[in-house]
Coordinates of C-alpha atoms and ligand atoms in Angstrom, one line a residue:
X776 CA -139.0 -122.1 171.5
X777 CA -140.7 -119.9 168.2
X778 CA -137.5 -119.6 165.8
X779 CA -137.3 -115.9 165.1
X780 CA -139.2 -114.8 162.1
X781 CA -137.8 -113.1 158.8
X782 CA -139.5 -111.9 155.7
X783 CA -138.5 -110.7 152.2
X784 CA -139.2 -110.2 148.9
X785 CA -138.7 -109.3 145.7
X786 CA -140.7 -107.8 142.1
X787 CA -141.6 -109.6 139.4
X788 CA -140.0 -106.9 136.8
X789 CA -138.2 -109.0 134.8
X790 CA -138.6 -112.3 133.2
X791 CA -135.8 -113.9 135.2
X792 CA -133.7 -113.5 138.3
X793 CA -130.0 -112.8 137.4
X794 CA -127.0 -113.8 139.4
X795 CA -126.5 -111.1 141.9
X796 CA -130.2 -112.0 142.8
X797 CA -129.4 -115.4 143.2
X798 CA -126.2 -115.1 145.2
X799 CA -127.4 -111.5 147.2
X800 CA -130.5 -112.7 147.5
X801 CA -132.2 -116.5 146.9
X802 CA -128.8 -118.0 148.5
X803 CA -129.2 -116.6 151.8
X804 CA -132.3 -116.9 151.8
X805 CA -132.3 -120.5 151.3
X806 CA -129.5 -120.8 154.3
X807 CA -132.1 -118.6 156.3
X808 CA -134.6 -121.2 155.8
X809 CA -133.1 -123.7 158.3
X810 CA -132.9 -121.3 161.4
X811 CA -135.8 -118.8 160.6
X812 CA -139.6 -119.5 160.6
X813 CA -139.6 -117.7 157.2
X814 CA -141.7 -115.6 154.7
X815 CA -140.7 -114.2 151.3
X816 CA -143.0 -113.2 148.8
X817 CA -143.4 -112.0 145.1
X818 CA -144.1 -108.2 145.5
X819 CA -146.5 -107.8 142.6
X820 CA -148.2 -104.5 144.2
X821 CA -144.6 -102.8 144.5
X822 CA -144.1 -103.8 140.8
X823 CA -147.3 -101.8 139.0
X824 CA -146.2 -98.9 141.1
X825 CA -144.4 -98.3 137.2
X826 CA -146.3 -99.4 134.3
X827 CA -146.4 -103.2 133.5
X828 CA -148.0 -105.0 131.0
X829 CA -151.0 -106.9 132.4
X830 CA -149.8 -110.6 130.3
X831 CA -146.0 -110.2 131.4
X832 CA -146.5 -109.6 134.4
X833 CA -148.6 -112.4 135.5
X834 CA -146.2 -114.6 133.4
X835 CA -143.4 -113.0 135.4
X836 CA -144.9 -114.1 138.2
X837 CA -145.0 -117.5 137.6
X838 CA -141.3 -117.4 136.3
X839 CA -140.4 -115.9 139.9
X840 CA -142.1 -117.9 141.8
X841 CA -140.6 -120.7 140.3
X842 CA -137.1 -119.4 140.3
X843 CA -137.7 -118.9 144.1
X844 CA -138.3 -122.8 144.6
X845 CA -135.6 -123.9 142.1
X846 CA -133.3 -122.2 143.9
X847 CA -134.0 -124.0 146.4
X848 CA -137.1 -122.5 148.8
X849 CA -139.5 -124.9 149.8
X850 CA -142.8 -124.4 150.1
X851 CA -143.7 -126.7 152.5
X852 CA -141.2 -124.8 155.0
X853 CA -141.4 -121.3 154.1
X854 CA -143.9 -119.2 153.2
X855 CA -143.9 -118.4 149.6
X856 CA -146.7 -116.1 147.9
X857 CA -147.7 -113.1 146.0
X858 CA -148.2 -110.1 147.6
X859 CA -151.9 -109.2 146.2
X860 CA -153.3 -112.5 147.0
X861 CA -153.3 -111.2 150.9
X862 CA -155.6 -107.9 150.7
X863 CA -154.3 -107.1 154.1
X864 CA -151.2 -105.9 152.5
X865 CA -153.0 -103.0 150.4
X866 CA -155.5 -102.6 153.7
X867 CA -152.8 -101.6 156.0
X868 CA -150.7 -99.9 154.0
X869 CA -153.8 -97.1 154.2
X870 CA -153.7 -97.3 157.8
X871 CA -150.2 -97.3 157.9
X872 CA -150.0 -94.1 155.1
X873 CA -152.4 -92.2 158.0
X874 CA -149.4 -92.0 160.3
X875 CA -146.6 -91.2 157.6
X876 CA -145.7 -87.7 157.4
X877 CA -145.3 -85.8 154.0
X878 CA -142.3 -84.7 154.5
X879 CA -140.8 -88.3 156.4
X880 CA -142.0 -90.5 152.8
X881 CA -140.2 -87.5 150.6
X882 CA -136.6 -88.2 152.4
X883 CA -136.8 -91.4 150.8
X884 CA -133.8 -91.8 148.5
X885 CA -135.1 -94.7 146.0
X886 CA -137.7 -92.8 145.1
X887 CA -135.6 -89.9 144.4
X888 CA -133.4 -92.0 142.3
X889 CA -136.1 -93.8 140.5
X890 CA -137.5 -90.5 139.3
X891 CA -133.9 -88.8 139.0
X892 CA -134.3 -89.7 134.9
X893 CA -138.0 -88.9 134.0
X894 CA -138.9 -86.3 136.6
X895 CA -141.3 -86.4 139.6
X896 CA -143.9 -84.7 138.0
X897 CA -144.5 -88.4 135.8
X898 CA -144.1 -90.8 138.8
X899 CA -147.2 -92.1 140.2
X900 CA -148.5 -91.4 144.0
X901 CA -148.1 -95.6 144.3
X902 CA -144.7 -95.3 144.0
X903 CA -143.9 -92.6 146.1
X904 CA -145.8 -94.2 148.9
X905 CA -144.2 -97.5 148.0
X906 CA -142.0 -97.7 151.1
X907 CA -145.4 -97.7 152.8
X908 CA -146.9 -100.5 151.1
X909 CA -143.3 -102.7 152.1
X910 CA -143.6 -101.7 155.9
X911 CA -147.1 -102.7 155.6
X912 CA -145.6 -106.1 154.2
X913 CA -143.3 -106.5 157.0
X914 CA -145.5 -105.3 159.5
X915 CA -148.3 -108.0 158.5
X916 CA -146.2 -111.0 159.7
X917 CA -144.6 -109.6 163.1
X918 CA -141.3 -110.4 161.2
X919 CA -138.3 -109.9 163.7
X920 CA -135.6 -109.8 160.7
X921 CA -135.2 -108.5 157.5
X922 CA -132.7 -109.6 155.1
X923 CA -132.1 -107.2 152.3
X924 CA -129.4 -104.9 150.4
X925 CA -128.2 -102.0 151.7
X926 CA -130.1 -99.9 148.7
X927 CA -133.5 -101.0 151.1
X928 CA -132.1 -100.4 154.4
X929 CA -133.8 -96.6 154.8
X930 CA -137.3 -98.5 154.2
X931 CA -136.9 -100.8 156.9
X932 CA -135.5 -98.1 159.0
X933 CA -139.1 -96.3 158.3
X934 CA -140.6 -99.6 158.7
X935 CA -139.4 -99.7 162.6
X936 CA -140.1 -95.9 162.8
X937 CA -143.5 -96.5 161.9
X938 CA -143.9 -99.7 164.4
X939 CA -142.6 -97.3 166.9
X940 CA -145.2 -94.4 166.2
X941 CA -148.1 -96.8 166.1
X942 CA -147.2 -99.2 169.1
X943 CA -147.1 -95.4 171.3
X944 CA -149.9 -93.9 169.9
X945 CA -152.5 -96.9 169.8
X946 CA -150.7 -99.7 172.2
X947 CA -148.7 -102.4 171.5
X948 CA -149.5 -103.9 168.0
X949 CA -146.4 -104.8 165.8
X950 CA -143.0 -105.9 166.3
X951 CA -140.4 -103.6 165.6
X952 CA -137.7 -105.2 162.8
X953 CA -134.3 -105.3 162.3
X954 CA -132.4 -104.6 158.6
X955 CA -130.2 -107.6 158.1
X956 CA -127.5 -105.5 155.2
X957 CA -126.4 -108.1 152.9
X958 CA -122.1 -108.9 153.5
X959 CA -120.5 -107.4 151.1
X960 CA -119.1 -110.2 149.3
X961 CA -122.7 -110.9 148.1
X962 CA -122.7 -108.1 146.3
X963 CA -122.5 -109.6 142.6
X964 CA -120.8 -106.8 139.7
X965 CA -121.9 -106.5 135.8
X966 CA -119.2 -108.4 134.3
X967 CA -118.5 -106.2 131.4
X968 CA -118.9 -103.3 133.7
X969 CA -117.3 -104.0 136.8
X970 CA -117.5 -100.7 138.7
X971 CA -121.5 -101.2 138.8
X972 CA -124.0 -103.7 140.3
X973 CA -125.6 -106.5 137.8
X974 CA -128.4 -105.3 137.6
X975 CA -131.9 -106.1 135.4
X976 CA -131.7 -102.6 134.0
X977 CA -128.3 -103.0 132.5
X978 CA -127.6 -101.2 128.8
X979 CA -126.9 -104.4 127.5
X980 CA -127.1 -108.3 129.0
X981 CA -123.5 -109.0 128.2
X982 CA -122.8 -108.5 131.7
X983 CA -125.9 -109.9 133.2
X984 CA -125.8 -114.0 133.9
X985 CA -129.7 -114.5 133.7
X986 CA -130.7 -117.4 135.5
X987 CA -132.7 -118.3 132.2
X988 CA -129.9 -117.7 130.3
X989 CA -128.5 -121.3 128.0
X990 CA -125.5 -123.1 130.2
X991 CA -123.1 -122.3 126.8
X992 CA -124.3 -118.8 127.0
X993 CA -123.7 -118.1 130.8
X994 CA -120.3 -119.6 130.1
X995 CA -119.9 -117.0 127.3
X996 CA -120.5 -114.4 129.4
X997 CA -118.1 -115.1 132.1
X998 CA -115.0 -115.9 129.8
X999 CA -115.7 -112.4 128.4
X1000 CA -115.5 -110.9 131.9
X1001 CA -113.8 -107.9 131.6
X1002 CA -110.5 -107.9 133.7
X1003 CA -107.6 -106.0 133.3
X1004 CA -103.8 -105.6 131.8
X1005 CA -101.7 -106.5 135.4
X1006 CA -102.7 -110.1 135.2
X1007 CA -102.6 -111.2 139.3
X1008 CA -105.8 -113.0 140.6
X1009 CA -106.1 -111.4 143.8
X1010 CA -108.8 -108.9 144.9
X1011 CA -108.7 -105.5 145.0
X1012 CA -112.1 -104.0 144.6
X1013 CA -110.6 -100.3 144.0
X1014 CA -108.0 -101.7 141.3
X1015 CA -108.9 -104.8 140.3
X1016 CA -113.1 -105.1 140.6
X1017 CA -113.4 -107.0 137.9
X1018 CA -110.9 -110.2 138.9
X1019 CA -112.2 -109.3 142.2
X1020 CA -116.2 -109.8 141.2
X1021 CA -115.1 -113.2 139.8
X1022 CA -113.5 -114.4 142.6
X1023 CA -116.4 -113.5 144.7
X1024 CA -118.7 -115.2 142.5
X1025 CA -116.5 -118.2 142.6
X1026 CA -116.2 -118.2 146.5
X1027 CA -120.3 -117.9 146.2
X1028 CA -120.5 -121.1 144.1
X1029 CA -118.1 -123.5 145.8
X1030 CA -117.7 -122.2 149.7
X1031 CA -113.8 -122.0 149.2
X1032 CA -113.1 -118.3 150.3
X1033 CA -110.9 -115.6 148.3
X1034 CA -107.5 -115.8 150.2
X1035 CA -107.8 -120.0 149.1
X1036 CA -108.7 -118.8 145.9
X1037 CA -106.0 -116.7 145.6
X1038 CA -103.3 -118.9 147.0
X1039 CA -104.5 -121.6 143.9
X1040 CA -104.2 -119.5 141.6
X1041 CA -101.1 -118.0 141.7
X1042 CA -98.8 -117.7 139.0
X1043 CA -102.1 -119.0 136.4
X1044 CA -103.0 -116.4 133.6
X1045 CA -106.8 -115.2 133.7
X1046 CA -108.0 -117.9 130.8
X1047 CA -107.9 -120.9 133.4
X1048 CA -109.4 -119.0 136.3
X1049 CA -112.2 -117.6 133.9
X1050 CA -112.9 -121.3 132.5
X1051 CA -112.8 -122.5 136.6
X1052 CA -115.1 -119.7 137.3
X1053 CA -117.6 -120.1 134.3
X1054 CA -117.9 -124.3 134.9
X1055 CA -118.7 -123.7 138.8
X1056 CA -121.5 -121.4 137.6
X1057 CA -123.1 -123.1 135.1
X1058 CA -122.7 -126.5 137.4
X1059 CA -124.6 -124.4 140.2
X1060 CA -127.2 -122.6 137.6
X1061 CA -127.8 -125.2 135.2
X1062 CA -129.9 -127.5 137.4
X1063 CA -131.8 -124.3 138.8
X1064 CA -132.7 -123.4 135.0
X1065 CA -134.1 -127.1 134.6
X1066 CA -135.7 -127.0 137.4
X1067 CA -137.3 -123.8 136.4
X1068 CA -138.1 -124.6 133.3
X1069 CA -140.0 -127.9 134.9
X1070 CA -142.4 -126.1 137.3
X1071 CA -143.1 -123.3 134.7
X1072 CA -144.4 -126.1 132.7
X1073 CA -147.1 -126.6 134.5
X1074 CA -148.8 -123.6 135.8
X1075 CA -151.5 -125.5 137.1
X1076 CA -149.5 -127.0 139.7
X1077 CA -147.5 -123.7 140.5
X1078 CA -151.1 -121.7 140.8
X1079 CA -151.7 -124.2 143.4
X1080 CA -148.7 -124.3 145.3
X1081 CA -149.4 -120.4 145.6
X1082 CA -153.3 -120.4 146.3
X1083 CA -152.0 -122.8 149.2
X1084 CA -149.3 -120.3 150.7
X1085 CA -151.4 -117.2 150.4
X1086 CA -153.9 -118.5 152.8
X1087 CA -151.3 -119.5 155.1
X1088 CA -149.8 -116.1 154.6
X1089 CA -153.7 -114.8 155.0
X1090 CA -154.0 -116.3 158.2
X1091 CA -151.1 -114.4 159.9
X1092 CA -151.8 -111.2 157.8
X1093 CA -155.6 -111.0 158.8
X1094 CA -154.9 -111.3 162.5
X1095 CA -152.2 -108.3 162.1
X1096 CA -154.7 -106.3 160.3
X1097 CA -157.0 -107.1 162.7
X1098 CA -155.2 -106.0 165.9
X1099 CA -154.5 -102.6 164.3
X1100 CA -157.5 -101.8 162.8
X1101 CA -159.1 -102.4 166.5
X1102 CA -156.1 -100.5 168.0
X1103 CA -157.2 -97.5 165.8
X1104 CA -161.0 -97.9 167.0
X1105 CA -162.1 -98.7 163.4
X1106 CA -163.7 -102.0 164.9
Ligands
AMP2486 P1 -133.7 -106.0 142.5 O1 -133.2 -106.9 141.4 O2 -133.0 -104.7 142.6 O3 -135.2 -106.0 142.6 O4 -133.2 -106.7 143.9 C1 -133.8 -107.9 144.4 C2 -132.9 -108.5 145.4 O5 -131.6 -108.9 144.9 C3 -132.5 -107.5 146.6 O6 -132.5 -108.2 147.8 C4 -131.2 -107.0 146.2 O7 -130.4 -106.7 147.3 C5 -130.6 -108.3 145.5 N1 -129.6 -107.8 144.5 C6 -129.9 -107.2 143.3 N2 -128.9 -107.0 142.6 C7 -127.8 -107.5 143.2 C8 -126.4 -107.6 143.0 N3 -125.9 -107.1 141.9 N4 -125.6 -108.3 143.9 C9 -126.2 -108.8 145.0 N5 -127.5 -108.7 145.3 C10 -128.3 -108.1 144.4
LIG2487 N1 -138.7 -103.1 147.9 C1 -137.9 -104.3 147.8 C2 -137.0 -104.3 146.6 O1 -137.3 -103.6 145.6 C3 -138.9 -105.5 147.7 C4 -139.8 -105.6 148.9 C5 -141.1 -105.3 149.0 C6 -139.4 -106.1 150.2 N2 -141.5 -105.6 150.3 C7 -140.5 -106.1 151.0 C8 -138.1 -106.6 150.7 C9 -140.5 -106.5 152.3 C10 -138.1 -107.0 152.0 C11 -139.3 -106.9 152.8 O2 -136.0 -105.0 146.6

């Protein structure tokens, strides 16, 4: 029997994936790998829906793509491309826009909070009808599950509203897809900042474990975690998030769960468990970083792995796009 599909992705905004990526995102998708016929792919379109520079971005690219395989997807088993290497991806995102109401895209919170700061007057039309362009993506490949975090659960629920609408107006044509929400121990917290997510768009890095980031320095960053005064290690996300983030990121590194955790370390002060928690990290990032660091050395190599993918990813795209556009009578 077909193993059940999934596709994801990310954007190439940043010049490299930080820990909460890695653990929320790369890690499971890397377990995924083994039981899913999967799919995940470098969302460049999503990313110029805000200015980018045309040099970083297609470095960024590369440094993504790259981070995706050192941590462990292979492209030989999964699918991995960039998004605008498969036209069908812009192609039925039109058709797919046709179908959207006004009023259905302008519920959609993300892009109220990504233009919360600098008004909606000065966002672009690309990314208000971004949420489009990802059901289009997810759409494309029939994909049966979709593993992301909660903050991109309301897009995939317009994803299957969309499927729905289309399948009744025009006839069977896509499969309807189900939101797999991240568990909420994979839900990685700034380190200096404990109450919010890591996140690439942090006020300062001090709190954000970039991939890239030296082994010495990641270790830095975790022995400065910021804790607190009542010196247990036990979680408590409400009083304790930042001795609770570490022991979450510990359990994500080495398998052995919270309550073990916190049954070993009782009675220890914070400067052991912060040294216990910064070695696991660097011995689980370190080889990703050199790994990293090889494929990014030659591009050559990278370009072709992706040229490769995309036209696998083509294949299955163009047959989609094809069904619908027919379903529509536009051919
Ligand atoms: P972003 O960095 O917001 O583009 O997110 C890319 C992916 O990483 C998404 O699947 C997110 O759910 C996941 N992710 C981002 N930040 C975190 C975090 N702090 N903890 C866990 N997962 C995260
Ligand atoms: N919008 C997602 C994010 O910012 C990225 C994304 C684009 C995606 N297309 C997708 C995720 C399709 C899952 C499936 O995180």
């Amino acid at each position: 029997m077909a193993q059940p599909r999934i596709y994801s992705g990310m954007q190439p905004s940043s010049g490299s994936l930080h820990l909460g990526n890695y653990i929320g995102a790369l890690q499971q998708w890397r377990r995924m790998q083994d039981d899913y016929d999967a799919f995940f792919s470098i969302v460049d379109l999503h990313a110029i829906t805000v200015p980018q520079s045309p040099e970083v971005l297609r470095e960024q690219v590369r440094t993504l793509a790259a981070q995706y395989m050192a941590g462990g997807i292979d492209p030989d088993r999964s699918c991995l491309y960039v998004q605008s290497h498969v036209a069908a991806h812009a192609q039925l995102a039109w058709l797919l826009s046709t179908i959207t109401g006004f009023g259905e895209a302008s519920r959609m919170t993300q892009f109220k909070d990504k233009t919360a700061k600098g008004g909606q007057e000065a966002a672009s039309v690309g990314l208000f009808t971004y949420p489009i362009l990802m059901a289009a993506d997810i759409l494309l490949y029939d994909a049966d599950i979709v593993p992301v975090g909660d903050d991109q659960k309301q897009h995939v629920e317009l994803t299957r509203d969309l499927a729905e609408r289309f399948n009744k107006r025009f006839g069977k044509t896509f499969t309807v897809p189900k939101p797999q929400i991240l568990a909420d121990g994979a839900r990685i917290y700034d380190l200096q900042n404990p109450q919010s997510k890591m996140s690439k768009s942090a006020d300062t890095d001090k709190g954000v474990v970039w991939l890239l980031d030296e082994p010495t320095k990641t270790a830095k960053k975790i022995r400065s975690a910021v804790t607190d005064t009542d010196g247990a290690i036990r979680a408590d996300r409400e009083a304790k998030p930042g001795v609770t983030n570490l022991l979450e990121i510990l359990t994500a590194m080495t398998g052995e769960p919270v309550a073990a955790l916190e049954a070993r370390f009782e009675g220890q002060g914070y400067g052991a468990f912060k040294t216990e928690v910064a070695d696991a990290v660097v011995a689980e990032l370190a080889p990703v970083r050199e790994r990293t660091l090889e494929l990014l050395a030659d591009p050559a190599e990278l370009d072709r792995l992706l040229a490769a993918n995309a036209e696998r990813a083509a294949e299955v795209a163009d047959a989609t796009l094809a069904r619908a556009m027919e379903a529509m009578g536009l051919r």
